[in-house]
C-alpha cells in the first residue's frame, strides 16, 4: 500500500514538472523576444515629402532614393546609415517617403543628415536636395516635413547660354529628327525667337526669368511639305511653345522640357 502511494506521488510530481516546462519559454527564446521588443522601441522612422517649386512633371520610370548619413564636418566623407529607393510609378510631387534607421547601428555622435535624389529611367540624376537636412537621432517616428529638391547639375542654362548660338534639334520627346530634315531655333537678345521647323520658318517672343521659360504666340510661313515632315514640325512647335524648363543635359546638349514631361534636345 505504501509503495502504491509513493508511486502516485512520483507520477504527480513528474507531471507537474512537465507542465511547468511546457508553459515556460526557453531562456534563449525569452531573451530573443525581449531583444526584439527593445529593437522595435528604439527604431527611428523618418517620414517626409519630396517637393519642388518648378511646374515640371517627372518622367516615366523615375526612381527616388532617400539616404541618411551620420552628420559630420562638411569636408569629411559621411558614413551611410540608411537608404531606401522606390519607383514612383507615375506619381508626382509631393511624394511621401519613409526610411528606417537600424537601432543596431552605432554612431560616433547623435547627429544625422538626409539627402534625397530622383533619377530618370536611364539612371541619370535629374533632381536632388541641395540643402542640408540635419537632425538628432531619436526613437519612434520623426517627422522631417518637406524636402525641397532642385534640378540636378546646373540650376538651368543662363540667358547668355540660350542666346550664344543657333540650336539644332536632335530629338523631340526622345525621338530622333527625321533623316534629311533640319530643325533649328535661335534665342535672340530682346526676347525674340526665330527658327525653322523642318519645313516652315517661324518667329515669336519668349521670356526667361528666374530659370522659367515661356513663349508668346508663334508666327509661321505656310509652305506645304510631305506628311511626315509636317507632322514632325507640328509636334516640335507644340512642344516648344509649352516648354517651361531649360537646362544642359551633359556638356553641350540643351534640354527644353514641358510640364507634361515632353522634351526637345538640341545641340
Coordinates of C-alpha atoms in Angstrom, one line a residue, residues 1-2 33 68 114 128 158 172 193 196 208 215 235 245 251:
X1 CA 0.0 0.0 0.0
X2 CA 2.8 2.4 0.9
X33 CA 11.7 38.1 -27.7
X68 CA 20.6 59.0 -44.2
X114 CA 19.4 63.3 -45.1
X128 CA 18.5 66.4 -55.8
X158 CA 21.8 81.2 -68.3
X172 CA 11.7 65.5 -79.8
X193 CA 13.0 83.5 -81.0
X196 CA 12.8 76.6 -88.9
X208 CA 13.3 83.6 -69.4
X215 CA 6.7 81.8 -75.1
X235 CA 4.9 68.2 -82.8
X245 CA 12.3 74.3 -68.1
X251 CA 28.2 69.3 -71.6

